[in-house]
PDB file of C-alpha atoms in Angstrom:
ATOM      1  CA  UNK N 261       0.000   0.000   0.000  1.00  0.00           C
ATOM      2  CA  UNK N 262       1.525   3.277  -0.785  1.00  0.00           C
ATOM      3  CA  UNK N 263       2.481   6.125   2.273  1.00  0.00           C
ATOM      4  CA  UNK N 264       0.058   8.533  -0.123  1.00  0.00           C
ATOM      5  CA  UNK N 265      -2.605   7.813  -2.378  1.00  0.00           C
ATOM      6  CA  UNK N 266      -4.500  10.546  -4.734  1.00  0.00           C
ATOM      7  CA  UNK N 267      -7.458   9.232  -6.695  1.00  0.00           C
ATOM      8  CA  UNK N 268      -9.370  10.804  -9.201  1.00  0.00           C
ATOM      9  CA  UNK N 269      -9.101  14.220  -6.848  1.00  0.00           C
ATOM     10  CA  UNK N 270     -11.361  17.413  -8.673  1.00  0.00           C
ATOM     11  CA  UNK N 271     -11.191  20.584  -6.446  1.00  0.00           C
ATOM     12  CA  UNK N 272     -13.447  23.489  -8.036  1.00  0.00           C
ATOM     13  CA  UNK N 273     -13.633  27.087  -5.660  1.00  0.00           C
ATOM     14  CA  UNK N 274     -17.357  28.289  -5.516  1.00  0.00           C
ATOM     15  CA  UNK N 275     -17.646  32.114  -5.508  1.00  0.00           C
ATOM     16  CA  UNK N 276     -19.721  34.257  -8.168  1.00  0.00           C
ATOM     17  CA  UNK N 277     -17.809  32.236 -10.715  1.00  0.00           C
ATOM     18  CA  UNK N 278     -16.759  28.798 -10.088  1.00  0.00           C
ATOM     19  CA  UNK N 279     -12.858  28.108 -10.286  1.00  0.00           C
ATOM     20  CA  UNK N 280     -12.145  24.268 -11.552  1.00  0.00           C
ATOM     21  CA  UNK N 281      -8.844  24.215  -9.954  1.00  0.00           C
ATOM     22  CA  UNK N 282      -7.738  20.904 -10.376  1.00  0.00           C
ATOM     23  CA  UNK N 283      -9.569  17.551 -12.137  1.00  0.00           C
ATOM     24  CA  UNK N 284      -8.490  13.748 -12.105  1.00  0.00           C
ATOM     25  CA  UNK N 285      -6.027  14.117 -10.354  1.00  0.00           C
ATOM     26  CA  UNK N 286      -4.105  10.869  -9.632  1.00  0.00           C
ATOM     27  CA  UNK N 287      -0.720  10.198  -7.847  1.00  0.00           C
ATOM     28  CA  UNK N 288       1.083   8.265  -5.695  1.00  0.00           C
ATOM     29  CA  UNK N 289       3.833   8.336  -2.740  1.00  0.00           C
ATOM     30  CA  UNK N 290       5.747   5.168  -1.140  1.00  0.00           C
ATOM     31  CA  UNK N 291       7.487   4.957   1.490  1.00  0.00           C
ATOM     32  CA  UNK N 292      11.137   5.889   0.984  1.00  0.00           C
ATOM     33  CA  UNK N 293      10.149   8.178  -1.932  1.00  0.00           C
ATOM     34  CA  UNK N 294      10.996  11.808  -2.749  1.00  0.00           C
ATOM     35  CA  UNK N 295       8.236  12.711  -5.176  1.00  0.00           C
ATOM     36  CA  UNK N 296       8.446  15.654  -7.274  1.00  0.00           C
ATOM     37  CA  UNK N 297       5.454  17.755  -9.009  1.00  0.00           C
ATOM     38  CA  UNK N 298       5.932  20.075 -11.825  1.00  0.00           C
ATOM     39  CA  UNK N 299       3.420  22.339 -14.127  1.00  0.00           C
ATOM     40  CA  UNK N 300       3.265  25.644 -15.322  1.00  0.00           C
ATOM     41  CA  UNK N 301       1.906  28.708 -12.858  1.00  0.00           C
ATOM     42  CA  UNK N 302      -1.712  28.679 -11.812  1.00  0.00           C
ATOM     43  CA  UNK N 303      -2.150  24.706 -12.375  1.00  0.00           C
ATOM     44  CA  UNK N 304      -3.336  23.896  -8.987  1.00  0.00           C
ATOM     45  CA  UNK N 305       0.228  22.506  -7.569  1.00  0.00           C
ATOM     46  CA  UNK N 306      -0.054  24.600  -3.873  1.00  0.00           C
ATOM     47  CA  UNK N 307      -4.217  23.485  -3.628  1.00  0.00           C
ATOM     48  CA  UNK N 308      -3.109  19.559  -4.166  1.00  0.00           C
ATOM     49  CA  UNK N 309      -0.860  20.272  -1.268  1.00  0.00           C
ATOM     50  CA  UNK N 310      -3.671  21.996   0.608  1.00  0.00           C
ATOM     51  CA  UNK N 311      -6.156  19.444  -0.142  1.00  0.00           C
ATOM     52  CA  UNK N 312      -3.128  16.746   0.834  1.00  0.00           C
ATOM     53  CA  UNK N 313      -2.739  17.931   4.321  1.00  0.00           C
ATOM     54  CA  UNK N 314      -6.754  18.384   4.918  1.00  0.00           C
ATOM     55  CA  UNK N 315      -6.306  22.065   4.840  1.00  0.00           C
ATOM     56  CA  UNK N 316      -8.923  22.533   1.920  1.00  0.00           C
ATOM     57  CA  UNK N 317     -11.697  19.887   1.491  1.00  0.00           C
ATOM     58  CA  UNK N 318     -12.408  17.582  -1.671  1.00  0.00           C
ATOM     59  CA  UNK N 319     -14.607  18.307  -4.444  1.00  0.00           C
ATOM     60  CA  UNK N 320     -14.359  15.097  -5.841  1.00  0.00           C
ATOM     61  CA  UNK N 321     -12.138  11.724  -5.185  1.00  0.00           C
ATOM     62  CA  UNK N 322     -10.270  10.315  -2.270  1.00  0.00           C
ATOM     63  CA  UNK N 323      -6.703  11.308  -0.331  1.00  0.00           C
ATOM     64  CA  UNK N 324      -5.890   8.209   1.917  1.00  0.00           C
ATOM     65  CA  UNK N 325      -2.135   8.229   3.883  1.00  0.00           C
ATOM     66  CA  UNK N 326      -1.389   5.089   5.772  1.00  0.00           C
ATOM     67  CA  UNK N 327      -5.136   3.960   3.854  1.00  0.00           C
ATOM     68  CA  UNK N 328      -6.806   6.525   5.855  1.00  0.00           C
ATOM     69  CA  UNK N 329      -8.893   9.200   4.250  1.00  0.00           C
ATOM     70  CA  UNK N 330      -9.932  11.171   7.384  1.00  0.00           C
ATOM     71  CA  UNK N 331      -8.296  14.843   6.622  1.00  0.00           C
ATOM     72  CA  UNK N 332      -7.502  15.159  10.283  1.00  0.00           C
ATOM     73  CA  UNK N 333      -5.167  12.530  10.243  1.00  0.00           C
ATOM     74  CA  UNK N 334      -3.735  14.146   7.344  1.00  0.00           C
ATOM     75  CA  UNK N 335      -3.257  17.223   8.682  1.00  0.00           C
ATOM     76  CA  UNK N 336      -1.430  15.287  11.887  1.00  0.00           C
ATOM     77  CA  UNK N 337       0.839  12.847   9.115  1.00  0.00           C
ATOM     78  CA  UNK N 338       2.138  15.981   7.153  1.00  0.00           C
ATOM     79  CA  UNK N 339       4.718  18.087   7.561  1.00  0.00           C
ATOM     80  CA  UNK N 340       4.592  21.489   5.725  1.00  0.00           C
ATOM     81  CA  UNK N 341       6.829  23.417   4.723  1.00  0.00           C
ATOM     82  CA  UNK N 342       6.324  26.939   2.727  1.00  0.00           C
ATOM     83  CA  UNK N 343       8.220  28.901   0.425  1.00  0.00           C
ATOM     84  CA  UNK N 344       8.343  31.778   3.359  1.00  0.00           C
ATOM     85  CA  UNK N 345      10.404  30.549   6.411  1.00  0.00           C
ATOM     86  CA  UNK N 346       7.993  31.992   8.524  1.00  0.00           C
ATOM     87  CA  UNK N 347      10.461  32.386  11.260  1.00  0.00           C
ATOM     88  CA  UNK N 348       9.308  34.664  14.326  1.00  0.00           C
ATOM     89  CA  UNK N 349      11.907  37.376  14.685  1.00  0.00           C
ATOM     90  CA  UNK N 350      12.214  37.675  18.257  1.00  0.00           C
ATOM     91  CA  UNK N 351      13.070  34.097  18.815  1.00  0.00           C
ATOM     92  CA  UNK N 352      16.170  32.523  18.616  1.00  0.00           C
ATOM     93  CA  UNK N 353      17.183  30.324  16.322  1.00  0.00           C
ATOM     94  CA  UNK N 354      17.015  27.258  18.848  1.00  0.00           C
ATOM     95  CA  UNK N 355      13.431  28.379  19.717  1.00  0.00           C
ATOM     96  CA  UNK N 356      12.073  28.990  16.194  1.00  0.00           C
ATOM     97  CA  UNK N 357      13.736  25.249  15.638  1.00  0.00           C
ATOM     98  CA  UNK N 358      11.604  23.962  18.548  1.00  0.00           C
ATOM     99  CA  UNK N 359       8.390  25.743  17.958  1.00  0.00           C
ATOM    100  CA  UNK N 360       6.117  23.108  15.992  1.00  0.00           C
ATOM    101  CA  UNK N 361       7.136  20.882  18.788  1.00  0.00           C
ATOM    102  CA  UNK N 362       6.199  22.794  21.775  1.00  0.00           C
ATOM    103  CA  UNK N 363       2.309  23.906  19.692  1.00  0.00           C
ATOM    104  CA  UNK N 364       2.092  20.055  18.960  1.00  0.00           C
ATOM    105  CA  UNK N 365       2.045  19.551  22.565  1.00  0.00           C
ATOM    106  CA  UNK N 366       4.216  16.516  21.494  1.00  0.00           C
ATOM    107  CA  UNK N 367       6.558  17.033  24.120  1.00  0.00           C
ATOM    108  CA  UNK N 368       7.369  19.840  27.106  1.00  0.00           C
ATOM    109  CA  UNK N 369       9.450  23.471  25.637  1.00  0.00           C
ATOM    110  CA  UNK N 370      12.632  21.785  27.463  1.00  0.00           C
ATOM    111  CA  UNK N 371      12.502  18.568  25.234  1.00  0.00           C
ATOM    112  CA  UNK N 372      11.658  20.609  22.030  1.00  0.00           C
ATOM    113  CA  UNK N 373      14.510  22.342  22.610  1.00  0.00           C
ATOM    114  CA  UNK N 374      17.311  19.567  23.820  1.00  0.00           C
ATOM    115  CA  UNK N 375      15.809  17.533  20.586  1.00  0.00           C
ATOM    116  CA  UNK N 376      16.562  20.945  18.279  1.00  0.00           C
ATOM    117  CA  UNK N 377      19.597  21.107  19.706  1.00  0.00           C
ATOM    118  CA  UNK N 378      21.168  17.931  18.960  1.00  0.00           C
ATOM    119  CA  UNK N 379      20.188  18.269  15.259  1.00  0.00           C
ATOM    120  CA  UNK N 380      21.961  21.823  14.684  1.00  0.00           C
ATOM    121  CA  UNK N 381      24.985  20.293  13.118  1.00  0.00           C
ATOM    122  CA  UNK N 382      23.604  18.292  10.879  1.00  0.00           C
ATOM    123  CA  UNK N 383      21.884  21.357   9.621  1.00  0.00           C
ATOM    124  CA  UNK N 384      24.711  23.271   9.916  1.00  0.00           C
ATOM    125  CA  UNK N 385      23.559  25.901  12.385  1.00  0.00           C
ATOM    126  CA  UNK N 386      25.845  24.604  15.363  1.00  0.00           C
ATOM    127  CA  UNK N 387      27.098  28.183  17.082  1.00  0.00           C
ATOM    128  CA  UNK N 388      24.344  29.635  15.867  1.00  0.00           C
ATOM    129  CA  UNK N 389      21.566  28.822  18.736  1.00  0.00           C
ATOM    130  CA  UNK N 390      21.098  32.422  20.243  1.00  0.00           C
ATOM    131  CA  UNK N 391      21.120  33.922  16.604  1.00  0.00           C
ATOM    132  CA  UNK N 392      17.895  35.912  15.230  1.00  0.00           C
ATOM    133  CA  UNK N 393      16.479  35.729  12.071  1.00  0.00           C
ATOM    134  CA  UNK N 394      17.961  39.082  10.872  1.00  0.00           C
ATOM    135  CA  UNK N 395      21.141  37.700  12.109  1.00  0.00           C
ATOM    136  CA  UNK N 396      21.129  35.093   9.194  1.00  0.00           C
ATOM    137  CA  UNK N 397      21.311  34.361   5.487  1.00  0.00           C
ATOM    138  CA  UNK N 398      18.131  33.258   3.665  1.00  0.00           C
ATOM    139  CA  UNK N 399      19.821  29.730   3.316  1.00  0.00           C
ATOM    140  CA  UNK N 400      20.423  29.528   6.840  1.00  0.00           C
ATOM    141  CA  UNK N 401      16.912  31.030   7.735  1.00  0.00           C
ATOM    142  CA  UNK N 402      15.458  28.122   5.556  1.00  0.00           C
ATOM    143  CA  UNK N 403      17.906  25.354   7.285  1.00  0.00           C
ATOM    144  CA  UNK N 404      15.857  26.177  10.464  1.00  0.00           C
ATOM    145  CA  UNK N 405      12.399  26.182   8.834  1.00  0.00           C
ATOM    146  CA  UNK N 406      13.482  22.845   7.690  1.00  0.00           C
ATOM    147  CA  UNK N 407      14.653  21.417  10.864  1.00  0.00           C
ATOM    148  CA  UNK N 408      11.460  23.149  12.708  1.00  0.00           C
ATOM    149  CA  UNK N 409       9.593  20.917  10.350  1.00  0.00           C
ATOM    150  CA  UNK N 410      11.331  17.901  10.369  1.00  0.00           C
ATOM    151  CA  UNK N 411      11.360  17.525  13.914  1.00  0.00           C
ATOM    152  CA  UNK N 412       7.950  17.084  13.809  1.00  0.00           C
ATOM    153  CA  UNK N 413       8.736  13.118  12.495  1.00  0.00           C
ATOM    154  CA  UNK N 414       5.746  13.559  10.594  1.00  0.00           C
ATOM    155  CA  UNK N 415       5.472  10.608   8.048  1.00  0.00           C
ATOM    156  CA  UNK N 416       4.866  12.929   4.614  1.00  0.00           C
ATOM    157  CA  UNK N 417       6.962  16.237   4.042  1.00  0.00           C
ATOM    158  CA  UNK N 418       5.725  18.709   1.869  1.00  0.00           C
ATOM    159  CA  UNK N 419       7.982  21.118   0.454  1.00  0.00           C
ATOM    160  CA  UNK N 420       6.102  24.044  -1.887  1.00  0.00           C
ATOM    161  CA  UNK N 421       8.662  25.575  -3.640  1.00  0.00           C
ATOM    162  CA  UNK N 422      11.271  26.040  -0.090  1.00  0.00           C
ATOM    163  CA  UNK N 423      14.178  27.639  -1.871  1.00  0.00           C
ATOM    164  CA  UNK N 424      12.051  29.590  -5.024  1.00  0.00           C
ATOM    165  CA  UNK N 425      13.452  32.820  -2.989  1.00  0.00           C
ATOM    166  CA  UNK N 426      16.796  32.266  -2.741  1.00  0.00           C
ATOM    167  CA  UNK N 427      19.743  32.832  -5.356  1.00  0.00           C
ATOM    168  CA  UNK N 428      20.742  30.130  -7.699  1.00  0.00           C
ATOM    169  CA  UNK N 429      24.315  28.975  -6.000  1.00  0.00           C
ATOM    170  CA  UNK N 430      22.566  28.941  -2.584  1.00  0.00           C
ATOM    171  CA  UNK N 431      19.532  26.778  -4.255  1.00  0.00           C
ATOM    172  CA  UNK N 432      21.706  24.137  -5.348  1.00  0.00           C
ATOM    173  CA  UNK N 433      23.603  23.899  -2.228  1.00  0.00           C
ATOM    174  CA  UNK N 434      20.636  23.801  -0.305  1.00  0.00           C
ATOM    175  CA  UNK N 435      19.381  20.770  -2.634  1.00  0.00           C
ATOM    176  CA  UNK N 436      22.395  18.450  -2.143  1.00  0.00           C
ATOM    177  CA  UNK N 437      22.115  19.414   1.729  1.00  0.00           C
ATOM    178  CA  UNK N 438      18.340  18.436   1.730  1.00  0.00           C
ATOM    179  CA  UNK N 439      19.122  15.460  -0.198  1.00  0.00           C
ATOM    180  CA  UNK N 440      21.320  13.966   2.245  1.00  0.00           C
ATOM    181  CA  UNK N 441      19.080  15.629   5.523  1.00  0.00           C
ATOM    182  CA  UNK N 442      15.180  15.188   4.732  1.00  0.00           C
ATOM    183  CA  UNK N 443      14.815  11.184   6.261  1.00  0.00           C
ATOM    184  CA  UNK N 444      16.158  12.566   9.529  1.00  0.00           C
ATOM    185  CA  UNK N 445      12.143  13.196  10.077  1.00  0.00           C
ATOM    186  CA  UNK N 446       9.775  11.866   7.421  1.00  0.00           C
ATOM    187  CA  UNK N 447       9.282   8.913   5.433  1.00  0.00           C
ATOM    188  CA  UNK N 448       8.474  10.286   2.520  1.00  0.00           C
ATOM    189  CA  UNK N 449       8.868  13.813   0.749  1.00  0.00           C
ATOM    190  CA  UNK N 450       6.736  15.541  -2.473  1.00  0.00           C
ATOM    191  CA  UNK N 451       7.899  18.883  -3.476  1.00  0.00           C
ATOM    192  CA  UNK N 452       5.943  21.436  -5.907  1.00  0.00           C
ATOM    193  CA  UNK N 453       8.701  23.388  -7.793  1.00  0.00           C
ATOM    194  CA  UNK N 454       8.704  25.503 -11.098  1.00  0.00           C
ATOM    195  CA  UNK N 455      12.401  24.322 -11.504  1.00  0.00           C
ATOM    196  CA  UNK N 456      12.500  21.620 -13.474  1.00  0.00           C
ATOM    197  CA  UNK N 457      16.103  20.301 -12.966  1.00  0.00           C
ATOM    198  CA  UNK N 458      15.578  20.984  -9.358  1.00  0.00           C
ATOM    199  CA  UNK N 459      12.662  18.193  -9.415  1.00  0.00           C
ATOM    200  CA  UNK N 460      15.179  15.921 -11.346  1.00  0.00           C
ATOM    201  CA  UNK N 461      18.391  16.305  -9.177  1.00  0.00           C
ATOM    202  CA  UNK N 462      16.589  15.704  -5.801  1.00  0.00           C
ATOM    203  CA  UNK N 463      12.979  13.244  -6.987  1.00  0.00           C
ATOM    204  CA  UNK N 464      13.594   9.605  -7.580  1.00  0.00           C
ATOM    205  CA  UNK N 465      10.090   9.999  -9.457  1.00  0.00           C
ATOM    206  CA  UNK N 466       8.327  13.511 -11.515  1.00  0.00           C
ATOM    207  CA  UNK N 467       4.725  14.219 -12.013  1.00  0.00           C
ATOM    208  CA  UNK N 468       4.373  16.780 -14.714  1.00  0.00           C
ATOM    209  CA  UNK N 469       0.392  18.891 -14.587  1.00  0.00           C
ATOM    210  CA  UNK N 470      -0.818  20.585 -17.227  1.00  0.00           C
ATOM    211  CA  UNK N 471      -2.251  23.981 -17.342  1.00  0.00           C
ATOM    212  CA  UNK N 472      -6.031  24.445 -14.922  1.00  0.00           C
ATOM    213  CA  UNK N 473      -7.734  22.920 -14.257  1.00  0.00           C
ATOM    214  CA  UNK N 474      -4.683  20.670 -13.393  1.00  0.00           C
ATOM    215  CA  UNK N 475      -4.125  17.043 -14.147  1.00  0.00           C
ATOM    216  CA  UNK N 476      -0.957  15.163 -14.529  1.00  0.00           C
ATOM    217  CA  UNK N 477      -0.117  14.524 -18.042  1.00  0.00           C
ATOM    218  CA  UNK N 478       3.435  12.072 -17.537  1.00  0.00           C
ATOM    219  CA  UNK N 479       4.773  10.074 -15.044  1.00  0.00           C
ATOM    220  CA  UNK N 480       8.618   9.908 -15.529  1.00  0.00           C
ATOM    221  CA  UNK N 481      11.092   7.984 -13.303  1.00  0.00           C
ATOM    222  CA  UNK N 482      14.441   8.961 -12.876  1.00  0.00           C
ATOM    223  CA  UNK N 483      16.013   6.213 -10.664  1.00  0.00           C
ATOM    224  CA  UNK N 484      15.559   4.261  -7.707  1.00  0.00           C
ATOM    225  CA  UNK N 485      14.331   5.327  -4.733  1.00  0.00           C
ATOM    226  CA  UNK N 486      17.564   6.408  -2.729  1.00  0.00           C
ATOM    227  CA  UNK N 487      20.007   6.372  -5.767  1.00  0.00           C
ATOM    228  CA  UNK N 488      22.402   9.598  -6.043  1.00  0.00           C
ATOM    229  CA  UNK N 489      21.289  12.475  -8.664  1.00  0.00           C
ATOM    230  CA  UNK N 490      21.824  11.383 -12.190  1.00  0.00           C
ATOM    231  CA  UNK N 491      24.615  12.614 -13.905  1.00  0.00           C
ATOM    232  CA  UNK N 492      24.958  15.954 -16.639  1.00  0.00           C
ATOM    233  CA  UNK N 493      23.985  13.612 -19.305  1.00  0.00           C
ATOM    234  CA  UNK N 494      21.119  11.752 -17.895  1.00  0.00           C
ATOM    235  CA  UNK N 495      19.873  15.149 -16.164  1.00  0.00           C
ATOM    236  CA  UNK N 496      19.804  16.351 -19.434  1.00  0.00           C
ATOM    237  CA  UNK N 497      17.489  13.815 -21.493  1.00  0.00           C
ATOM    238  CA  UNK N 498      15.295  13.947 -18.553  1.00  0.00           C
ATOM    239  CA  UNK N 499      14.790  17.557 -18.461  1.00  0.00           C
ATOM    240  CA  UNK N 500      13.938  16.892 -22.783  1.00  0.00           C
ATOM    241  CA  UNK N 501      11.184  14.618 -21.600  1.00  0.00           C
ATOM    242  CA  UNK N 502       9.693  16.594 -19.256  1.00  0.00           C
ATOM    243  CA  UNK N 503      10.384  19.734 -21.068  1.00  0.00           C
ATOM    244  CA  UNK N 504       7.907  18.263 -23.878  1.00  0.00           C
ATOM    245  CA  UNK N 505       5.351  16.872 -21.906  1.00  0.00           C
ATOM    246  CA  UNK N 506       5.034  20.571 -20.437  1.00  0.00           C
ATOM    247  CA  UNK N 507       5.262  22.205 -23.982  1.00  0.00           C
ATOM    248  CA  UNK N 508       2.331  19.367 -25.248  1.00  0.00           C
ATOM    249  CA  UNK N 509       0.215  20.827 -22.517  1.00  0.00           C
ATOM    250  CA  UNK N 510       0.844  24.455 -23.779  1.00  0.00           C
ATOM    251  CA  UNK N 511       0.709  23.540 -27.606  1.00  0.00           C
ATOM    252  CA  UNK N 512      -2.933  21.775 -26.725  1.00  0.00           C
ATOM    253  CA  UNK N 513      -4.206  24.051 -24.285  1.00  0.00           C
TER     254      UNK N 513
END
């Protein structure tokens, strides 16, 4: 059975004109996966998150994690992590770490924070603990956003578009330091991303959507679950493929 299971999902926003978001919408997660989702702007990529974690309700279809389709349970199996850090300025960078663990009420503020503080090397933020927000680079701010979210040992991390913001040689060091980093919490990861070779170098599997309503349009595999990155070469013909399953959409739409 997989971690996450998306079936037939249609999400349509009722107002004075109804918004068909998203439609057929089918996709799955295993365990040991990092999943990634591509698709042009506007395609419904950040409401299939939403709808994911039981933020947003179903139009149509079925979610299950673990086989269960309750979205409270979703919203307690996901970790989420935004494109903002969302960091609180006047905390440290130890107490920002610890935060979703102390509002979980998973554990008292002293165990959130001995628990934070053991993983600061790994995310490089050792000597940093008293630091503020404003004290730090935007790499470093999203380190902690990432560890404040991990920590949560959530089984599914969700990860819409975490380093869009941040210059292109900090990106890609930030990618090969999540690659190596993101089981320290989850099971599973799916990241939404407008960078295509970003989804290549850190998925194992890519979901290309088409224009909205979204839908995926190609499944593509890059390698095994828990393989390195392909090579230049290999990064290359993948990008082709999903390159022209994203023009198709635009050609067609």
């Amino acid at each position: 059975m997989p971690l996450l299971r998306v079936s037939a999902v249609d999400k349509t926003f009722h107002g004075r004109r109804p918004l068909e978001t998203l439609r057929d919408v089918s996709l799955t997660v295993d365990a040991g996966d990092f999943v990634a989702i591509v698709g042009p702007s506007g395609c419904g990529k950040s409401t299939l998150f939403n709808l994911i974690a039981g933020i947003e309700p179903l139009s149509a279809g079925e979610i299950t994690l673990r086989g269960d389709p309750d979205p409270k349970g979703r919203r307690l199996s996901c970790g989420y992590m935004f494109q903002q850090d969302l960091l609180f300025p006047w905390r440290s960078v130890l107490d920002n770490a610890a935060l979703g663990l102390e509002v979980s009420g998973d554990c008292s503020r002293g165990e959130a924070r001995r628990r934070a503080r053991e993983l600061l090397p790994r995310f490089g933020l050792e000597g940093f603990e008293s630091h503020r927000p404003a004290e730090l680079s935007g790499g470093m701010r999203q380190r902690v956003a990432l560890l404040r979210t991990l920590l949560l040992q959530r089984p599914l991390l969700l990860l819409d578009e975490p380093f869009a913001a941040l210059d292109a040689l900090t990106r890609r060091e930030l990618q090969d330091w999540l690659h190596e980093t993101w089981t320290s919490g989850s099971e599973a990861a799916l990241l939404v991303t407008h960078d295509v070779r970003e989804a290549l170098y850190l998925a194992n599997r890519v979901y290309v959507m088409s224009g909205r309503p979204g839908t995926v349009v190609a499944e593509i595999e890059v390698r095994e679950a828990g393989e390195a990155p392909p090579d230049a070469i290999a990064l290359a013909r993948l990008e082709e493929r999903v390159m022209a399953a994203l023009q198709l959409q635009g050609a067609t739409a």
